[in-house]
PDB file of C-alpha atoms in Angstrom:
ATOM      1  CA  UNK O   1      -0.768 -24.708 -29.837  1.00 95.00           C
ATOM      2  CA  UNK O   2      -2.909 -24.576 -33.343  1.00 98.00           C
ATOM      3  CA  UNK O   3      -4.563 -21.011 -34.056  1.00 98.00           C
ATOM      4  CA  UNK O   4      -8.106 -22.525 -35.361  1.00 98.00           C
ATOM      5  CA  UNK O   5      -9.380 -19.746 -37.915  1.00 98.00           C
ATOM      6  CA  UNK O   6     -12.815 -19.924 -38.419  1.00 96.00           C
ATOM      7  CA  UNK O   7     -14.352 -18.496 -41.437  1.00 95.00           C
ATOM      8  CA  UNK O   8     -18.187 -20.031 -41.324  1.00 89.00           C
ATOM      9  CA  UNK O   9     -19.389 -22.488 -44.496  1.00 87.00           C
ATOM     10  CA  UNK O  10     -22.476 -24.821 -43.299  1.00 82.00           C
ATOM     11  CA  UNK O  11     -20.070 -26.424 -40.576  1.00 81.00           C
ATOM     12  CA  UNK O  12     -20.914 -23.405 -38.198  1.00 83.00           C
ATOM     13  CA  UNK O  13     -24.577 -22.669 -40.101  1.00 82.00           C
ATOM     14  CA  UNK O  14     -27.586 -23.176 -37.783  1.00 76.00           C
ATOM     15  CA  UNK O  15     -31.501 -24.082 -38.540  1.00 77.00           C
ATOM     16  CA  UNK O  16     -34.183 -21.388 -38.377  1.00 74.00           C
ATOM     17  CA  UNK O  17     -37.569 -23.239 -37.914  1.00 77.00           C
ATOM     18  CA  UNK O  18     -39.572 -20.913 -38.229  1.00 82.00           C
ATOM     19  CA  UNK O  19     -38.796 -20.188 -41.682  1.00 81.00           C
ATOM     20  CA  UNK O  20     -36.397 -23.427 -42.698  1.00 77.00           C
ATOM     21  CA  UNK O  21     -33.745 -21.549 -43.706  1.00 82.00           C
ATOM     22  CA  UNK O  22     -29.855 -22.055 -42.426  1.00 79.00           C
ATOM     23  CA  UNK O  23     -28.340 -18.962 -40.762  1.00 71.00           C
ATOM     24  CA  UNK O  24     -24.969 -17.871 -38.576  1.00 82.00           C
ATOM     25  CA  UNK O  25     -25.353 -16.954 -35.306  1.00 83.00           C
ATOM     26  CA  UNK O  26     -22.109 -17.579 -34.021  1.00 86.00           C
ATOM     27  CA  UNK O  27     -19.265 -20.582 -34.622  1.00 87.00           C
ATOM     28  CA  UNK O  28     -19.581 -23.979 -32.347  1.00 84.00           C
ATOM     29  CA  UNK O  29     -15.727 -24.597 -32.506  1.00 90.00           C
ATOM     30  CA  UNK O  30     -15.471 -24.356 -28.402  1.00 89.00           C
ATOM     31  CA  UNK O  31     -18.358 -27.079 -28.256  1.00 88.00           C
ATOM     32  CA  UNK O  32     -17.265 -29.107 -30.861  1.00 87.00           C
ATOM     33  CA  UNK O  33     -14.538 -29.990 -28.865  1.00 91.00           C
ATOM     34  CA  UNK O  34     -15.746 -30.615 -25.716  1.00 89.00           C
ATOM     35  CA  UNK O  35     -18.215 -32.772 -27.546  1.00 86.00           C
ATOM     36  CA  UNK O  36     -14.950 -34.944 -28.804  1.00 88.00           C
ATOM     37  CA  UNK O  37     -12.985 -33.832 -26.062  1.00 92.00           C
ATOM     38  CA  UNK O  38     -10.110 -32.938 -27.432  1.00 90.00           C
ATOM     39  CA  UNK O  39      -6.940 -32.310 -25.366  1.00 90.00           C
ATOM     40  CA  UNK O  40      -4.944 -30.455 -27.677  1.00 95.00           C
ATOM     41  CA  UNK O  41      -4.060 -26.378 -27.207  1.00 96.00           C
ATOM     42  CA  UNK O  42      -6.075 -24.239 -29.579  1.00 97.00           C
ATOM     43  CA  UNK O  43      -6.516 -20.521 -29.896  1.00 97.00           C
ATOM     44  CA  UNK O  44      -9.695 -20.324 -31.616  1.00 97.00           C
ATOM     45  CA  UNK O  45      -9.883 -17.081 -33.782  1.00 97.00           C
ATOM     46  CA  UNK O  46     -13.572 -16.194 -35.799  1.00 96.00           C
ATOM     47  CA  UNK O  47     -12.598 -14.366 -38.965  1.00 97.00           C
ATOM     48  CA  UNK O  48     -15.905 -13.776 -40.648  1.00 96.00           C
ATOM     49  CA  UNK O  49     -19.360 -16.189 -40.422  1.00 93.00           C
ATOM     50  CA  UNK O  50     -19.909 -16.080 -44.477  1.00 92.00           C
ATOM     51  CA  UNK O  51     -21.165 -19.080 -46.827  1.00 88.00           C
ATOM     52  CA  UNK O  52     -18.232 -19.576 -49.140  1.00 89.00           C
ATOM     53  CA  UNK O  53     -20.539 -18.709 -52.469  1.00 89.00           C
ATOM     54  CA  UNK O  54     -20.205 -15.303 -50.812  1.00 89.00           C
ATOM     55  CA  UNK O  55     -16.463 -15.209 -50.699  1.00 94.00           C
ATOM     56  CA  UNK O  56     -14.327 -12.430 -52.160  1.00 95.00           C
ATOM     57  CA  UNK O  57     -10.822 -11.789 -52.636  1.00 95.00           C
ATOM     58  CA  UNK O  58     -11.029  -9.135 -49.555  1.00 97.00           C
ATOM     59  CA  UNK O  59     -12.072 -12.399 -46.820  1.00 97.00           C
ATOM     60  CA  UNK O  60      -9.055 -14.468 -49.113  1.00 97.00           C
ATOM     61  CA  UNK O  61      -6.811 -11.997 -48.922  1.00 97.00           C
ATOM     62  CA  UNK O  62      -7.969 -11.749 -45.036  1.00 98.00           C
ATOM     63  CA  UNK O  63      -7.191 -15.087 -44.699  1.00 98.00           C
ATOM     64  CA  UNK O  64      -4.295 -15.198 -45.549  1.00 98.00           C
ATOM     65  CA  UNK O  65      -3.252 -11.475 -43.812  1.00 98.00           C
ATOM     66  CA  UNK O  66      -4.278 -13.638 -40.941  1.00 98.00           C
ATOM     67  CA  UNK O  67      -2.266 -17.503 -41.468  1.00 98.00           C
ATOM     68  CA  UNK O  68       0.670 -15.029 -41.998  1.00 98.00           C
ATOM     69  CA  UNK O  69       0.445 -12.756 -38.933  1.00 98.00           C
ATOM     70  CA  UNK O  70      -0.406 -16.441 -36.963  1.00 98.00           C
ATOM     71  CA  UNK O  71       3.135 -17.233 -34.571  1.00 98.00           C
ATOM     72  CA  UNK O  72       1.596 -20.480 -34.679  1.00 98.00           C
ATOM     73  CA  UNK O  73       2.750 -22.510 -37.420  1.00 98.00           C
ATOM     74  CA  UNK O  74      -0.375 -25.272 -37.200  1.00 98.00           C
ATOM     75  CA  UNK O  75      -3.265 -23.691 -38.882  1.00 98.00           C
ATOM     76  CA  UNK O  76      -6.134 -25.323 -39.075  1.00 98.00           C
ATOM     77  CA  UNK O  77      -9.089 -23.299 -40.951  1.00 98.00           C
ATOM     78  CA  UNK O  78     -12.556 -23.855 -41.215  1.00 96.00           C
ATOM     79  CA  UNK O  79     -14.339 -22.874 -44.378  1.00 96.00           C
ATOM     80  CA  UNK O  80     -17.202 -23.828 -46.397  1.00 92.00           C
ATOM     81  CA  UNK O  81     -16.746 -26.910 -49.587  1.00 92.00           C
ATOM     82  CA  UNK O  82     -17.627 -24.799 -52.354  1.00 91.00           C
ATOM     83  CA  UNK O  83     -15.076 -22.540 -52.823  1.00 94.00           C
ATOM     84  CA  UNK O  84     -12.541 -24.335 -50.111  1.00 96.00           C
ATOM     85  CA  UNK O  85      -9.757 -24.946 -53.197  1.00 96.00           C
ATOM     86  CA  UNK O  86      -9.953 -21.962 -54.273  1.00 97.00           C
ATOM     87  CA  UNK O  87      -8.602 -20.471 -50.196  1.00 97.00           C
ATOM     88  CA  UNK O  88      -6.711 -23.811 -50.306  1.00 97.00           C
ATOM     89  CA  UNK O  89      -4.770 -22.144 -53.706  1.00 97.00           C
ATOM     90  CA  UNK O  90      -4.567 -18.637 -52.274  1.00 97.00           C
ATOM     91  CA  UNK O  91      -2.544 -19.807 -49.306  1.00 98.00           C
ATOM     92  CA  UNK O  92      -0.753 -22.458 -51.422  1.00 97.00           C
ATOM     93  CA  UNK O  93       0.865 -19.520 -53.812  1.00 96.00           C
ATOM     94  CA  UNK O  94       2.134 -18.091 -49.940  1.00 96.00           C
ATOM     95  CA  UNK O  95       4.294 -21.432 -49.828  1.00 96.00           C
ATOM     96  CA  UNK O  96       4.126 -20.549 -45.885  1.00 96.00           C
ATOM     97  CA  UNK O  97       6.449 -22.149 -43.391  1.00 97.00           C
ATOM     98  CA  UNK O  98       3.227 -23.378 -42.001  1.00 98.00           C
ATOM     99  CA  UNK O  99       1.169 -26.193 -41.875  1.00 98.00           C
ATOM    100  CA  UNK O 100      -2.245 -24.886 -43.086  1.00 98.00           C
ATOM    101  CA  UNK O 101      -5.191 -27.695 -43.134  1.00 98.00           C
ATOM    102  CA  UNK O 102      -8.599 -26.156 -44.320  1.00 98.00           C
ATOM    103  CA  UNK O 103     -11.703 -28.694 -43.404  1.00 97.00           C
ATOM    104  CA  UNK O 104     -14.861 -28.255 -43.519  1.00 94.00           C
ATOM    105  CA  UNK O 105     -18.763 -30.036 -43.313  1.00 91.00           C
ATOM    106  CA  UNK O 106     -21.508 -31.499 -46.166  1.00 88.00           C
ATOM    107  CA  UNK O 107     -23.605 -30.953 -43.226  1.00 83.00           C
ATOM    108  CA  UNK O 108     -24.526 -28.635 -40.882  1.00 77.00           C
ATOM    109  CA  UNK O 109     -22.964 -29.352 -37.029  1.00 76.00           C
ATOM    110  CA  UNK O 110     -26.405 -29.170 -35.461  1.00 74.00           C
ATOM    111  CA  UNK O 111     -28.110 -31.993 -37.360  1.00 80.00           C
ATOM    112  CA  UNK O 112     -26.363 -33.834 -35.808  1.00 77.00           C
ATOM    113  CA  UNK O 113     -25.760 -36.357 -38.551  1.00 80.00           C
ATOM    114  CA  UNK O 114     -22.482 -33.989 -39.434  1.00 82.00           C
ATOM    115  CA  UNK O 115     -19.751 -34.582 -40.984  1.00 86.00           C
ATOM    116  CA  UNK O 116     -18.691 -32.153 -39.265  1.00 84.00           C
ATOM    117  CA  UNK O 117     -17.167 -33.199 -35.691  1.00 89.00           C
ATOM    118  CA  UNK O 118     -15.241 -35.941 -38.006  1.00 92.00           C
ATOM    119  CA  UNK O 119     -12.967 -33.514 -40.679  1.00 94.00           C
ATOM    120  CA  UNK O 120     -12.723 -31.594 -37.568  1.00 94.00           C
ATOM    121  CA  UNK O 121     -10.670 -34.251 -35.457  1.00 95.00           C
ATOM    122  CA  UNK O 122      -8.839 -35.079 -38.408  1.00 96.00           C
ATOM    123  CA  UNK O 123      -7.957 -31.592 -39.513  1.00 97.00           C
ATOM    124  CA  UNK O 124      -6.215 -31.131 -35.891  1.00 97.00           C
ATOM    125  CA  UNK O 125      -4.171 -34.495 -36.087  1.00 97.00           C
ATOM    126  CA  UNK O 126      -3.302 -34.018 -40.048  1.00 98.00           C
ATOM    127  CA  UNK O 127      -2.058 -30.400 -38.768  1.00 98.00           C
ATOM    128  CA  UNK O 128       0.137 -32.024 -36.148  1.00 98.00           C
ATOM    129  CA  UNK O 129       1.755 -34.608 -38.192  1.00 97.00           C
ATOM    130  CA  UNK O 130       2.528 -33.300 -41.708  1.00 98.00           C
ATOM    131  CA  UNK O 131       4.863 -31.181 -43.432  1.00 98.00           C
ATOM    132  CA  UNK O 132       4.283 -27.403 -43.502  1.00 98.00           C
ATOM    133  CA  UNK O 133       2.185 -26.807 -46.550  1.00 98.00           C
ATOM    134  CA  UNK O 134      -1.233 -26.775 -47.399  1.00 98.00           C
ATOM    135  CA  UNK O 135      -3.957 -29.048 -47.417  1.00 98.00           C
ATOM    136  CA  UNK O 136      -7.364 -30.128 -47.567  1.00 98.00           C
ATOM    137  CA  UNK O 137      -8.860 -32.501 -44.890  1.00 97.00           C
ATOM    138  CA  UNK O 138     -12.307 -34.422 -45.881  1.00 96.00           C
ATOM    139  CA  UNK O 139     -13.544 -37.580 -45.251  1.00 92.00           C
ATOM    140  CA  UNK O 140     -11.152 -38.442 -42.502  1.00 93.00           C
ATOM    141  CA  UNK O 141      -8.441 -38.109 -45.990  1.00 96.00           C
ATOM    142  CA  UNK O 142      -5.925 -35.351 -46.645  1.00 97.00           C
ATOM    143  CA  UNK O 143      -5.075 -33.807 -49.555  1.00 97.00           C
ATOM    144  CA  UNK O 144      -2.646 -31.460 -50.955  1.00 97.00           C
ATOM    145  CA  UNK O 145      -4.025 -28.165 -52.114  1.00 96.00           C
ATOM    146  CA  UNK O 146      -3.260 -28.367 -55.457  1.00 96.00           C
ATOM    147  CA  UNK O 147      -5.035 -31.801 -56.020  1.00 96.00           C
ATOM    148  CA  UNK O 148      -7.843 -31.818 -55.190  1.00 97.00           C
ATOM    149  CA  UNK O 149     -11.562 -31.234 -56.461  1.00 95.00           C
ATOM    150  CA  UNK O 150     -14.722 -31.889 -54.677  1.00 94.00           C
ATOM    151  CA  UNK O 151     -17.359 -33.774 -56.503  1.00 93.00           C
ATOM    152  CA  UNK O 152     -20.615 -32.110 -56.781  1.00 90.00           C
ATOM    153  CA  UNK O 153     -22.313 -35.718 -57.746  1.00 92.00           C
ATOM    154  CA  UNK O 154     -21.353 -37.683 -54.817  1.00 91.00           C
ATOM    155  CA  UNK O 155     -20.645 -34.716 -52.235  1.00 87.00           C
ATOM    156  CA  UNK O 156     -17.397 -35.750 -51.762  1.00 91.00           C
ATOM    157  CA  UNK O 157     -14.130 -34.927 -51.942  1.00 94.00           C
ATOM    158  CA  UNK O 158     -11.581 -36.209 -54.346  1.00 95.00           C
ATOM    159  CA  UNK O 159      -7.565 -36.632 -55.555  1.00 95.00           C
ATOM    160  CA  UNK O 160      -6.984 -35.382 -58.504  1.00 94.00           C
ATOM    161  CA  UNK O 161      -4.153 -37.050 -60.775  1.00 85.00           C
TER     162      UNK O 161
END
């Protein structure tokens, strides 16, 4: 079984038509997996529903605690793209004997044009095939946690050489 930890991020934002704002209600992960007709056995746990720009050290500590306590050796974490590399570095420093893949979305899933479905599908494939380590899966690519950056101009994740 693969453990999926949900932390919020653009992935799980909804749109309030009355005031034109994005907000969190609940995770869309079950809906996303059903839409993709996923046959992968997963256990989904929502840790928080938070924009990653609002993530503090205590939130990252919770993610580390949950990854440590998980009996699963394959973990996917949904996360906001603005600070996912920060969380990846914290996890990478722990040298887990697990494969941990962090992914997110640039556009909320509920918008219909989201990259989230593609990114979660990629993350699920990578977590099953990559050796132990911490990775970021975005835009159809997988990166080592310490060799990736988000290009804020293009919105694309790129390898650090």
